[in-house]
XYZ file of C-alpha atoms in Angstrom:
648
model
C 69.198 140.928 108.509
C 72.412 138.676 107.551
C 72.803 137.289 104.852
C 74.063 132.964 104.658
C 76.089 132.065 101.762
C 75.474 127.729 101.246
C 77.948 125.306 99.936
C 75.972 125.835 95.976
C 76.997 129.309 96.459
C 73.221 130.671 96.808
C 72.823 133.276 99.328
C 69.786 132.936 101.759
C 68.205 136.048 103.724
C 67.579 135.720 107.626
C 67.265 137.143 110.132
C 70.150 138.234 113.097
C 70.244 135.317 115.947
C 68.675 133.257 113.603
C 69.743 129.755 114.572
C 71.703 127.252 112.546
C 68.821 124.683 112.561
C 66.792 127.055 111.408
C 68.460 128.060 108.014
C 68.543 123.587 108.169
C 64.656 123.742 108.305
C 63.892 126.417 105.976
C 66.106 124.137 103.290
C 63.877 120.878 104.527
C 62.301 119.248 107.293
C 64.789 116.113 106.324
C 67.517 117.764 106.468
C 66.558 119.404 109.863
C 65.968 116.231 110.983
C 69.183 114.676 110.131
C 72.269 117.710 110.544
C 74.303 117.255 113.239
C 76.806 119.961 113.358
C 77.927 122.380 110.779
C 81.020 125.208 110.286
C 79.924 129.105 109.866
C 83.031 130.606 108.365
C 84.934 127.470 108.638
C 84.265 127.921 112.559
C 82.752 124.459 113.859
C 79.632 125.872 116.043
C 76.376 123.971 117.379
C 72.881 123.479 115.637
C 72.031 126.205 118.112
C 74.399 128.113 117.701
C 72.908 132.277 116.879
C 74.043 133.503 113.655
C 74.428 137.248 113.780
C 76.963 137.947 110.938
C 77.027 137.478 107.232
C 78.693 134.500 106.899
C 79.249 130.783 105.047
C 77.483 127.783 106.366
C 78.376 124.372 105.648
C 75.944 121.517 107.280
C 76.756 118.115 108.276
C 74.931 114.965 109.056
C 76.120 111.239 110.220
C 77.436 110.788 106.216
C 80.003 113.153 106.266
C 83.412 113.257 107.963
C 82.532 116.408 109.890
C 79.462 115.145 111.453
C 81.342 111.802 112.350
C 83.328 114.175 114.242
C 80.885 115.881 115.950
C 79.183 112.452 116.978
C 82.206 111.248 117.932
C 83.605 114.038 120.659
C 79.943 114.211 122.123
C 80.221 110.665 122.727
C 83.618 111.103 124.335
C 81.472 113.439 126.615
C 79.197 110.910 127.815
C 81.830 108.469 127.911
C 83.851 110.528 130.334
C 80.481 111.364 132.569
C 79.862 107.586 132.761
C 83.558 106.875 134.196
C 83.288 110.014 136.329
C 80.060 108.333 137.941
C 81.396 104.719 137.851
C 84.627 105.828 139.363
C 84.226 108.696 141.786
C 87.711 110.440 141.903
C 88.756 109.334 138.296
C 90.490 112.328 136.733
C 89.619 113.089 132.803
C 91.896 115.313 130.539
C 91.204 114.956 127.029
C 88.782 112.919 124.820
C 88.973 113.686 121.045
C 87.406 112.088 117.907
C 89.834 110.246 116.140
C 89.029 108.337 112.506
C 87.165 105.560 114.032
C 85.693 106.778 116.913
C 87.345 108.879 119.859
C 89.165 108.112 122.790
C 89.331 109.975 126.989
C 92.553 109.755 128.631
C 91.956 108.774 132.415
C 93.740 109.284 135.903
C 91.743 106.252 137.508
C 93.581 106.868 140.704
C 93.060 103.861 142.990
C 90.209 102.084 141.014
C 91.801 99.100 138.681
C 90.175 99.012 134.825
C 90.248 96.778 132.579
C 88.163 95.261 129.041
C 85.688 93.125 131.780
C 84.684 96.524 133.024
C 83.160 97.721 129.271
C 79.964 96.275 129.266
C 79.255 98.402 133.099
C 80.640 101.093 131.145
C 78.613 100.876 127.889
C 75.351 100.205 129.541
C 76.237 103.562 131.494
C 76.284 105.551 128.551
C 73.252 104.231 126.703
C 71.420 105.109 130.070
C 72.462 108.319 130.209
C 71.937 109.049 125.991
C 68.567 107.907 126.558
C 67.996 110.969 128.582
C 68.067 113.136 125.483
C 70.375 116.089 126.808
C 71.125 118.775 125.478
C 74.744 119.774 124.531
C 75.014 123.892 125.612
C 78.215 125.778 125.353
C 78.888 128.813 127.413
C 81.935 131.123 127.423
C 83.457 131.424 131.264
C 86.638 133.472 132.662
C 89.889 131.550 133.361
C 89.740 132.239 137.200
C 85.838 130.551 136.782
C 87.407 127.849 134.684
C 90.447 127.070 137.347
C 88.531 127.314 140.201
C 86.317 124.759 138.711
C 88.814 122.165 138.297
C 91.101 122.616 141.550
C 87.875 122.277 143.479
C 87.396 118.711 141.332
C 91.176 118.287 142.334
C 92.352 117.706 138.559
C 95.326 118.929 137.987
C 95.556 117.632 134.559
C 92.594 120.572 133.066
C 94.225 123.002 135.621
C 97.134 122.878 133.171
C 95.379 123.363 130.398
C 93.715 126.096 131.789
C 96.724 128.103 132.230
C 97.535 127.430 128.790
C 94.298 129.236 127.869
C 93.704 132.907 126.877
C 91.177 134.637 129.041
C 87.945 135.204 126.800
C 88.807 132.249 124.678
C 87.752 129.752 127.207
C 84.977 127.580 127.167
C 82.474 124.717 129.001
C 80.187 121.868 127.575
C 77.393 121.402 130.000
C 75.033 118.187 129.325
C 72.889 116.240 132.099
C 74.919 116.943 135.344
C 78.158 116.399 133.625
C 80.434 120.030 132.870
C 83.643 119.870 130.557
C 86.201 121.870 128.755
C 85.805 121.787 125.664
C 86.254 124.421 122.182
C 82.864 122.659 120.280
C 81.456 120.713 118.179
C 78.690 118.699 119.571
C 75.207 116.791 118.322
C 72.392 118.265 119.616
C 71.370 115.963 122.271
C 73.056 112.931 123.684
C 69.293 110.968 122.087
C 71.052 110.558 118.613
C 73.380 108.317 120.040
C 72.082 104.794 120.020
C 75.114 102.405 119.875
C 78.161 102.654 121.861
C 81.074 100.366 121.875
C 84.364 100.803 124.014
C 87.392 99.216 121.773
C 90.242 98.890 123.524
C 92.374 100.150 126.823
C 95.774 101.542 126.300
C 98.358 103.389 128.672
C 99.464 106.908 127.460
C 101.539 109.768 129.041
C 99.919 112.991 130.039
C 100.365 114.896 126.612
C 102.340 112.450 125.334
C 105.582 112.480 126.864
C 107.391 109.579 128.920
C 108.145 112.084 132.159
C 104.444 112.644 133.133
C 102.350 110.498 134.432
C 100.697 107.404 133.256
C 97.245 107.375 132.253
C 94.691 104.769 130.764
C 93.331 105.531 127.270
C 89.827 104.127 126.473
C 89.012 103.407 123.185
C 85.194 103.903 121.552
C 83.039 104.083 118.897
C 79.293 105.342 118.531
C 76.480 105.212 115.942
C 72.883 106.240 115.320
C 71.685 102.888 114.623
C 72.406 99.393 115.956
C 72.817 98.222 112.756
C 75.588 100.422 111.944
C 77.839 99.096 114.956
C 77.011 95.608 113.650
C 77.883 96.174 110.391
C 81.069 97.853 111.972
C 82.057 95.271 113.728
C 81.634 92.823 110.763
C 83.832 94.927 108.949
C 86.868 95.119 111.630
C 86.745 90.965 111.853
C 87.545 91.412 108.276
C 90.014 93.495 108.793
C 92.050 91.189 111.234
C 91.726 88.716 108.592
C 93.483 91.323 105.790
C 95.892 92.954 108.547
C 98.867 93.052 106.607
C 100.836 91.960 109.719
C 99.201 88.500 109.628
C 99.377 88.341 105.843
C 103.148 89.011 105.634
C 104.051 86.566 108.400
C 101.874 83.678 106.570
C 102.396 84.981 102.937
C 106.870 85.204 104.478
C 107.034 88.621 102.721
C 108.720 90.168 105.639
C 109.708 89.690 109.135
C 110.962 92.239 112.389
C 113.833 91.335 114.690
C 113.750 92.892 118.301
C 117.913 92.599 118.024
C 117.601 94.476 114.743
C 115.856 97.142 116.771
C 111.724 97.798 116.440
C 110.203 99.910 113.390
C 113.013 98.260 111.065
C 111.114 95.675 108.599
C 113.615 92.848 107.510
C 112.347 91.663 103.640
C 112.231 88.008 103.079
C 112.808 86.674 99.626
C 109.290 86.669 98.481
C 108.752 90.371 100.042
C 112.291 91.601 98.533
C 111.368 90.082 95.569
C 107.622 91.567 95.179
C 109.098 94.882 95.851
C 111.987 94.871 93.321
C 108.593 94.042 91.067
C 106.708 97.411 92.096
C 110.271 99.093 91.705
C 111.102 98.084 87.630
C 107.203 98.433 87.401
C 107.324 102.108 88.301
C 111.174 102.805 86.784
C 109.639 101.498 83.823
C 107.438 104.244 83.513
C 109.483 106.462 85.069
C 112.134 105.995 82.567
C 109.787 106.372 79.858
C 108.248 109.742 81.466
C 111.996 111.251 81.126
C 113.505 110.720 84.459
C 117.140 109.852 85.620
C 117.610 107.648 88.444
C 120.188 108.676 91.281
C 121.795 107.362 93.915
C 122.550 109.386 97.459
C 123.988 108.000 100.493
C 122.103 107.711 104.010
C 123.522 110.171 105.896
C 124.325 113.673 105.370
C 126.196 116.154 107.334
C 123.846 118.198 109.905
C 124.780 121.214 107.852
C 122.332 120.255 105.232
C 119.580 119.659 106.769
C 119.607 122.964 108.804
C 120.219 124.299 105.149
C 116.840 122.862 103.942
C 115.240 123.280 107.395
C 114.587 119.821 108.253
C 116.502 119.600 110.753
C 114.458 122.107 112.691
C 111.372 121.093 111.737
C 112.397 117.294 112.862
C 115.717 117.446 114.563
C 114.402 116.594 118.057
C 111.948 113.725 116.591
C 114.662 111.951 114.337
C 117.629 110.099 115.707
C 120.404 111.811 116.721
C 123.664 112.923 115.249
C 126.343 110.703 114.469
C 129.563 111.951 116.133
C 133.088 111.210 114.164
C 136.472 111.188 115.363
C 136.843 114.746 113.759
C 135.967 117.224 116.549
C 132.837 119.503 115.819
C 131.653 117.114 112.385
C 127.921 115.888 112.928
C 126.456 113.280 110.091
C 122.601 112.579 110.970
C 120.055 109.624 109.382
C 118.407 111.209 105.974
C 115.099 112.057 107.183
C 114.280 112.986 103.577
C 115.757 112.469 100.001
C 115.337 116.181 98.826
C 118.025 117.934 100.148
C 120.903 115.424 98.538
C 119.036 116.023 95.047
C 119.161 119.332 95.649
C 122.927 118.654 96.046
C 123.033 116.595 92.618
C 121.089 119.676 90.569
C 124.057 122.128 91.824
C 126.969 119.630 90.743
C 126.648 121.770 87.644
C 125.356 124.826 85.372
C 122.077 124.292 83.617
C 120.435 126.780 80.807
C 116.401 126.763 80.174
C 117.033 124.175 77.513
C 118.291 121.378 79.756
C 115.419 121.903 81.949
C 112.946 119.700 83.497
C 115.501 117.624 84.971
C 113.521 114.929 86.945
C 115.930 113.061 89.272
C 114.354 110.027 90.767
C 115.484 107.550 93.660
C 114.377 104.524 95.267
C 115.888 106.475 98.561
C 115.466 105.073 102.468
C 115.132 107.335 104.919
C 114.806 107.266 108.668
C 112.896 108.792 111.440
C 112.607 108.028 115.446
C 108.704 107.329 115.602
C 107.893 107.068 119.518
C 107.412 102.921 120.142
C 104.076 103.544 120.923
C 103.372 105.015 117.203
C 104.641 101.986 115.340
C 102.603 99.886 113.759
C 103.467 96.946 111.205
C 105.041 98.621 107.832
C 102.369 101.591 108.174
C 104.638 103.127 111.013
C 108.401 102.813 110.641
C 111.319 104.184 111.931
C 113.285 103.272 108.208
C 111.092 103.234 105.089
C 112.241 103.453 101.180
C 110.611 106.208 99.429
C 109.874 105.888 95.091
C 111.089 109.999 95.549
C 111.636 111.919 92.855
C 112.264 115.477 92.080
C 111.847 117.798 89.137
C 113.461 120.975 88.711
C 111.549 123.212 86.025
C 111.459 126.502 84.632
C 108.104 128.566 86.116
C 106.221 128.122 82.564
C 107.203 124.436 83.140
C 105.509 123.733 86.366
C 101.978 123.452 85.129
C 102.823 120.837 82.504
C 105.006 118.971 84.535
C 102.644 118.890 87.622
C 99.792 117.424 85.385
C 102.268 114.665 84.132
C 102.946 113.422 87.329
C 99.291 113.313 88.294
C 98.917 110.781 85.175
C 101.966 108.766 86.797
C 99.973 108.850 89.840
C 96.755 107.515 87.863
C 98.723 104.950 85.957
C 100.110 103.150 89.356
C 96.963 103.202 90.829
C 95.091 102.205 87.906
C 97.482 99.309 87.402
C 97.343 98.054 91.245
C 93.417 97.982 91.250
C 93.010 101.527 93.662
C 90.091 102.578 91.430
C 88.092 104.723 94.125
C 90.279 107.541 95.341
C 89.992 111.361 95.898
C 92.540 114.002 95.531
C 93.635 116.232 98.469
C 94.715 119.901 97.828
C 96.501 120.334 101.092
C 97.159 124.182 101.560
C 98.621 126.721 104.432
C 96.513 127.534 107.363
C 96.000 131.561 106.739
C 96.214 131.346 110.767
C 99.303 130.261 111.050
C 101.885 131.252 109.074
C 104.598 130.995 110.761
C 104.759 127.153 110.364
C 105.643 127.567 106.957
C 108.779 128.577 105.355
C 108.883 130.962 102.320
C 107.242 133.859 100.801
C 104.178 134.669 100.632
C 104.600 135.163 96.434
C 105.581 131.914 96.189
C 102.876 129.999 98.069
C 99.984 131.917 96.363
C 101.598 130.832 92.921
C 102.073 127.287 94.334
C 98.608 126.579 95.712
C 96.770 128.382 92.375
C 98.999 125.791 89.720
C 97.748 122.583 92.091
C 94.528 123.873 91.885
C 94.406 124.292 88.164
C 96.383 121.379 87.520
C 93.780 119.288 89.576
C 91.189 121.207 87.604
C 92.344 121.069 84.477
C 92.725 116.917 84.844
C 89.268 116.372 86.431
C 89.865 115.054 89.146
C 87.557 114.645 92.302
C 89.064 116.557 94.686
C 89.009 118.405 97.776
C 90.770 121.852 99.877
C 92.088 121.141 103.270
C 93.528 124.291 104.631
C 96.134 123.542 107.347
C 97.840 120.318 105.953
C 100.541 121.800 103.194
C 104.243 120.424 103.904
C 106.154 123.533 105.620
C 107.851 124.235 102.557
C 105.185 124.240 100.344
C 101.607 123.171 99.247
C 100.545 119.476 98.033
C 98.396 117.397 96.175
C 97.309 114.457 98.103
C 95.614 111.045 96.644
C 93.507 109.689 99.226
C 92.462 105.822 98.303
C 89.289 104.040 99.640
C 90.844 100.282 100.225
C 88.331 97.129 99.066
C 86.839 97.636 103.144
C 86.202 101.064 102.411
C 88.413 102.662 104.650
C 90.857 105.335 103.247
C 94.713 105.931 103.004
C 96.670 108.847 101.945
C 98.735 107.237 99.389
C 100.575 109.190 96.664
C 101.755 113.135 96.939
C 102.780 115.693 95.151
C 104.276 118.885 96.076
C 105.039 122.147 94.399
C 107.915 123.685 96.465
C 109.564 127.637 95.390
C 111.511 127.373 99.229
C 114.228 124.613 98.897
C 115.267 126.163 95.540
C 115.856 129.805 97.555
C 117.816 127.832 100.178
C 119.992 125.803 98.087
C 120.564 128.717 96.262
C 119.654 126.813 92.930
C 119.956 128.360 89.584
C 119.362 127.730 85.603
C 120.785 130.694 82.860
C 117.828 131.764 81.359
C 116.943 133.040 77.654
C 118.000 136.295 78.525
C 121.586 135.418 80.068
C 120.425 135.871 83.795
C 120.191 133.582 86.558
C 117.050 132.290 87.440
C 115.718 130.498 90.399
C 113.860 126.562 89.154
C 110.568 125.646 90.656
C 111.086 122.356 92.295
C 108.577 119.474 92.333
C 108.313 116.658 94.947
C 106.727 113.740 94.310
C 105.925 110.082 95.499
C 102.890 107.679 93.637
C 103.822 104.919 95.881
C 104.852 107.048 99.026
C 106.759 104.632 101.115
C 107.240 101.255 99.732
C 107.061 99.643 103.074
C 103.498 101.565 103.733
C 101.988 101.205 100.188
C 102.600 97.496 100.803
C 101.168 96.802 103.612
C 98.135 98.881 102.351
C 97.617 96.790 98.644
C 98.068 93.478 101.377
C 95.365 94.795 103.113
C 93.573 95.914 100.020
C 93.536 92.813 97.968
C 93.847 90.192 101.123
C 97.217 89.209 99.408
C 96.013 88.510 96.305
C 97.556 90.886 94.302
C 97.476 91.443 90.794
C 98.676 88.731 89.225
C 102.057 90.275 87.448
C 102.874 91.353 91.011
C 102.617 87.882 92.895
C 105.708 86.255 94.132
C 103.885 82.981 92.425
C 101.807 82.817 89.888
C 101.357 78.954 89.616
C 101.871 76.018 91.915
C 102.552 72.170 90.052
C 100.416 69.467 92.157
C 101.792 66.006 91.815
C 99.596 63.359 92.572
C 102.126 61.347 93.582
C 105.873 61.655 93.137
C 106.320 59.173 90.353
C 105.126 62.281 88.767
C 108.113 64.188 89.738
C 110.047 64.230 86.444
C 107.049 65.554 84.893
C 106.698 67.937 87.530
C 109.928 69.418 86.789
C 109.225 69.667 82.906
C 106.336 71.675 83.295
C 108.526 73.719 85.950
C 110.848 74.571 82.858
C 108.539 75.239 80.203
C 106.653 77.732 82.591
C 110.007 79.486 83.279
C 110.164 79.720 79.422
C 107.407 81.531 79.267
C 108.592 83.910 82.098
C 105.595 82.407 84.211
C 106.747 82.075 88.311
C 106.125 79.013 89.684
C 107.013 76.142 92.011
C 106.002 72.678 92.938
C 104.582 70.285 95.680
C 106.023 66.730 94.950
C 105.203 65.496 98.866
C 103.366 62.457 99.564
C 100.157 64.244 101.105
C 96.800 63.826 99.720
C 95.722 66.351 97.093
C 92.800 67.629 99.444
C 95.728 68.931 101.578
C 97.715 70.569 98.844
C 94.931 72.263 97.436
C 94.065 73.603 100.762
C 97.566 74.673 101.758
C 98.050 76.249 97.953
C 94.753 78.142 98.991
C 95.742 79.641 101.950
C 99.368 80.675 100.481
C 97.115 82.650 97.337
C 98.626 80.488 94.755
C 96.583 82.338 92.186
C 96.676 78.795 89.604
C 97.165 75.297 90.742
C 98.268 73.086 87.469
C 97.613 69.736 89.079
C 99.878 66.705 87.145
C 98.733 62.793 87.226
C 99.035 60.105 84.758
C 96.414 61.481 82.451
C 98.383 64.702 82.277
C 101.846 63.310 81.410
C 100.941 60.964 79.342
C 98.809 63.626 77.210
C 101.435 66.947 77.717
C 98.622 69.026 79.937
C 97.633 70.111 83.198
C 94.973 70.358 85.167
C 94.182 74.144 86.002
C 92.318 74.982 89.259
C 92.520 78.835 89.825
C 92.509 80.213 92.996
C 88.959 79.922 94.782
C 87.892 76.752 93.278
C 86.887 77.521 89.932
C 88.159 74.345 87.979
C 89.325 75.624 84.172
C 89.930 72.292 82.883
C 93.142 70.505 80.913
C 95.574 72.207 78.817
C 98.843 72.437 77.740
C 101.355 74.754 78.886
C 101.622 76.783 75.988
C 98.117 77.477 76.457
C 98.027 78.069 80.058
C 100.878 80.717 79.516
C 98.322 82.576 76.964
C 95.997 82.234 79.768
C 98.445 84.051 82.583
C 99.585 86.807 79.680
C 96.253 88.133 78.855
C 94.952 88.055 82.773
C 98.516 90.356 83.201
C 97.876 92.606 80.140
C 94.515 93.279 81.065
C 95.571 94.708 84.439
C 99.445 96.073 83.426
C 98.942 98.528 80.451
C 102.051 100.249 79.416
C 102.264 103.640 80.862
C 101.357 106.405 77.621
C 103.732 109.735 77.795
């Protein structure tokens, strides 16, 4: 007998080789009927798959992330069996999920694809998921595994192959159709009943620029028709929010192919809606006891060895700057951290002058491959709200939960209501990606953990996805379309201090090493934009907008009047501008609509001659005549509603 431990920690009797749809059926038919795929001591295995240890089972249906996964990669299966039949001689190598769906890189060989060559495609693989086949793993020897794929002539899972441990190596059979693959499959191709191929992309052969070319196909799968309509509904809304299309109409920012790609260029409006998020957060900042600094853009290649950076990005970031002076190397910041580890050892410090929270609206650079950039999500310069605090060990606990109500005042205050909170930790596995000892990571992951705890927040463990130099707290925002964004991090970090050799004289007269805290509510300014553009359509809160009010003359014998209500709304700190043309007011009030001119104060004779305005507020809804003084009360509560101070 074995005994299966389930996620409410009760521990269920069975059987050895007892299968894991069976423990799904003795919990209920429903469930049996609905799980997917499942992890058995965080191992992904099949609903077939023979438990014959004592173990923890997790299961998954379509509603979780896991058994997405799962539905995704088997679909990448069928996917790549379809091609293979539609294009005898096509070549597959690898076909993963991704977050929306998965993807199989081809070697088409002769045969010429393209988007008109989806539907043959997609009616392919709905022929062949109506067959109802079974997904079966089964282990086979590397010399089985390489004969296999020189005889198909594919060089491309030959290489793989070789990669491969003997005894580690295994095949997905389903229908006629064989692959390599590690796991993590539906049970039968049936529960597929809507497929969808996206896109068509080139990519290199694992990714780099001297392989060959092949053709990535884009896809997405779901149980129910419905699903992929509703899907599809929801990406058309998406184009509409795509913060690329917003910027360029909304002229928050613009990119120059002279200035080079992955290098955003802020117009006016943009430069001035992010000075607005910066005094926003140094606001708070300044009232949560932190120091703004300043540190230059490049450092000497010296430091960044020092804090290990440099090896864990040196060949992705751009290279070193040479100078005149033989042997001196300066390279792009790829991260503010080491230069404010600098600033902390500019001097002594006892236990009394600590924390010492050092913050900086710092840019920093990185050589993303072309292919990765996208918009201000993906860019190779980006300004970071970083700051770090340097604490005594009894501080850290305190301190961490204080930035996690920073974090929850920002996101309260830009409308991110439904988030969860990531505890990204080390992989046990794989240790050596990490610097730092082991000491110091237990006693970093256990004060997230009861920090996180201790603050109630929702929140989950991902093992694997800690920084290399320590463990983090992730916040992980659902955006109005439901989709979600890491946004926000915090990081508890006992390595940089070690390498910088950082000290504080403590109580007892000895040197002590500080516990050092990373953190970032916005992230990067340039992503956390483009996500709130995409978030609220660019209609932002209304103490963030670049306007809050747009005058509408109905003629421009109105214009002096125009220009009086320009000034009294700039006396009440109240941003604004006017539209004096000679164009009907239909046309105005559809232009101000499309810019998100949050209030329209239209201006006639009616209105000059009795001191008002008109208010129409964005959408339609008509609010009437009154004066400005009351139309400022108006804008001041609507902004204190959303913008509380931030509470220390």
């Amino acid at each position: 007998m074995i005994n299966v431990t389930l996620p409410d920690g009760s521990i269920k009797e069975f059987e050895s080789g007892t299968t894991v749809l069976d423990v799904a059926k003795s919990i209920s038919e429903g469930l049996a009927r609905n799980v997917i795929s499942a992890k058995y001591n965080g191992t992904t295995v099949e609903t077939k798959t023979k438990l014959t240890t004592d173990g923890s089972l997790v299961l998954f249906t379509w509603r979780d992330d896991e058994g997405k996964k799962a539905f995704w990669h088997s679909t990448s299966h069928v996917m790549a069996q379809a091609i293979q039949d539609l294009y005898p001689g096509a070549k597959l190598t690898i076909g993963p999920a991704i977050d929306n769906g998965f993807y199989y890189d081809v070697d088409f060989g002769e045969h010429k694809v393209s988007e008109n060559d989806f539907k043959k495609i997609e009616d392919k693989m709905l022929e062949i998921a109506r067959g109802k086949h079974e997904f079966k793993m089964r282990e086979v020897s590397k010399q089985e595994a390489l004969d296999f794929y020189k005889k198909e002539n594919n060089p491309f899972k030959v290489e793989l192959i070789e990669n491969l441990t003997d005894g580690d190596i295994t095949f997905c059979d389903h229908d006629t159709f064989t692959d390599l693959c590690r796991g993590g499959h539906i049970p039968n191709t049936g529960i597929i009943k809507a497929v969808k191929l996206m896109n068509i992309a080139g990519a290199y052969w694992r990714g780099d620029e001297h392989n060959p070319q092949l053709t990535r196909v884009y896809g997405v799968s779901f149980p129910k028709q419905k699903e992929l309509k509703e899907y599809l509904e929801l990406l058309e809304e998406a184009k509409k929010r795509d913060h690329r299309k917003l910027g360029k109409e909304l002229q928050l920012f613009t990119f120059s192919q002279k200035v080079g790609q992955g290098l955003p260029l802020w117009l006016p409006k943009g430069a001035a809606l992010r000075e607005r998020l910066e005094n926003f957060l140094k606001k708070a900042q300044q009232k949560a006891g932190y120091e703004q600094v300043v540190s230059p853009h490049i450092g000497q290649k010296e430091l960044y060895v020092t804090s290990g950076h440099y090896a864990k990005y040196g060949e992705d970031s751009f290279q070193p700057i040479k100078t005149p002076s033989e042997d001196e190397e300066f390279l792009l910041k790829p991260m503010n951290c080491p230069h404010h580890c600098e600033i902390f050892n500019s001097q002594s410090w006892s236990y009394r002058d600590l924390p010492k929270r050092f913050a900086e609206f710092g840019t920093v650079y990185r050589y993303e491959q072309s292919g990765e950039l996208h918009g201000l999500t993906r860019v190779r310069g980006f300004t970071q709200d970083d700051a770090h605090i340097f604490c005594t060990p009894d501080q850290l606990d305190e301190e961490f939960k204080k930035v996690i109500d920073l974090v929850l005042y920002v996101f309260g205050s830009l409308g991110f209501e439904n988030f969860t909170a990531q505890v990204s930790l080390r992989d046990p596995e794989n240790k050596e990606k990490y610097i730092g000892e082991e000491e110091n990571w237990v006693k970093a992951e256990n004060a997230i953990i009861n920090a996180a705890k201790e603050k109630g927040l929702n929140y989950v463990i991902e093992t694997g996805e800690a920084a290399f130099y320590g463990p983090k707290l992730d916040f992980m925002v659902k955006d109005a379309l439901g989709r979600s964004w890491q946004l926000g991090t915090i990081q508890v970090d006992y390595n940089l201090p070690e390498r910088f050799d950082l000290t504080y004289k403590g109580s007892d007269n000895d040197l002590h090493r500080p516990v050092m805290i990373h953190r970032a509510p916005f992230g990067s300014m340039e992503r956390f934009i483009a996500i709130l553009l995409e978030h609220t359509g660019g209609n932002f809160p209304l103490w963030l907008m670049p306007e809050q009010a747009i005058v509408l003359s109905l003629s421009e014998k109105y214009e002096n009047y125009t220009k009086k209500v320009l000034n009294l709304l700039e006396n009440h700190e109240i941003r604004g501008l006017a539209d004096n043309r000679s164009e009907t007011m239909g046309k105005k009030i559809r232009e101000a609509e499309m810019n998100k001119l949050p209030y329209m104060l239209i201006v006639g004779e009616q209105e000059e001659k009795d001191g008002t305005v008109s208010v129409r507020k964005h959408g339609g809804e008509d609010l009437g005549a009154m004066t400005v003084e009351q139309f400022a009360e108006l804008i001041n509560a609507e902004v204190n509603s959303s913008l509380k101070s931030f509470e220390v």
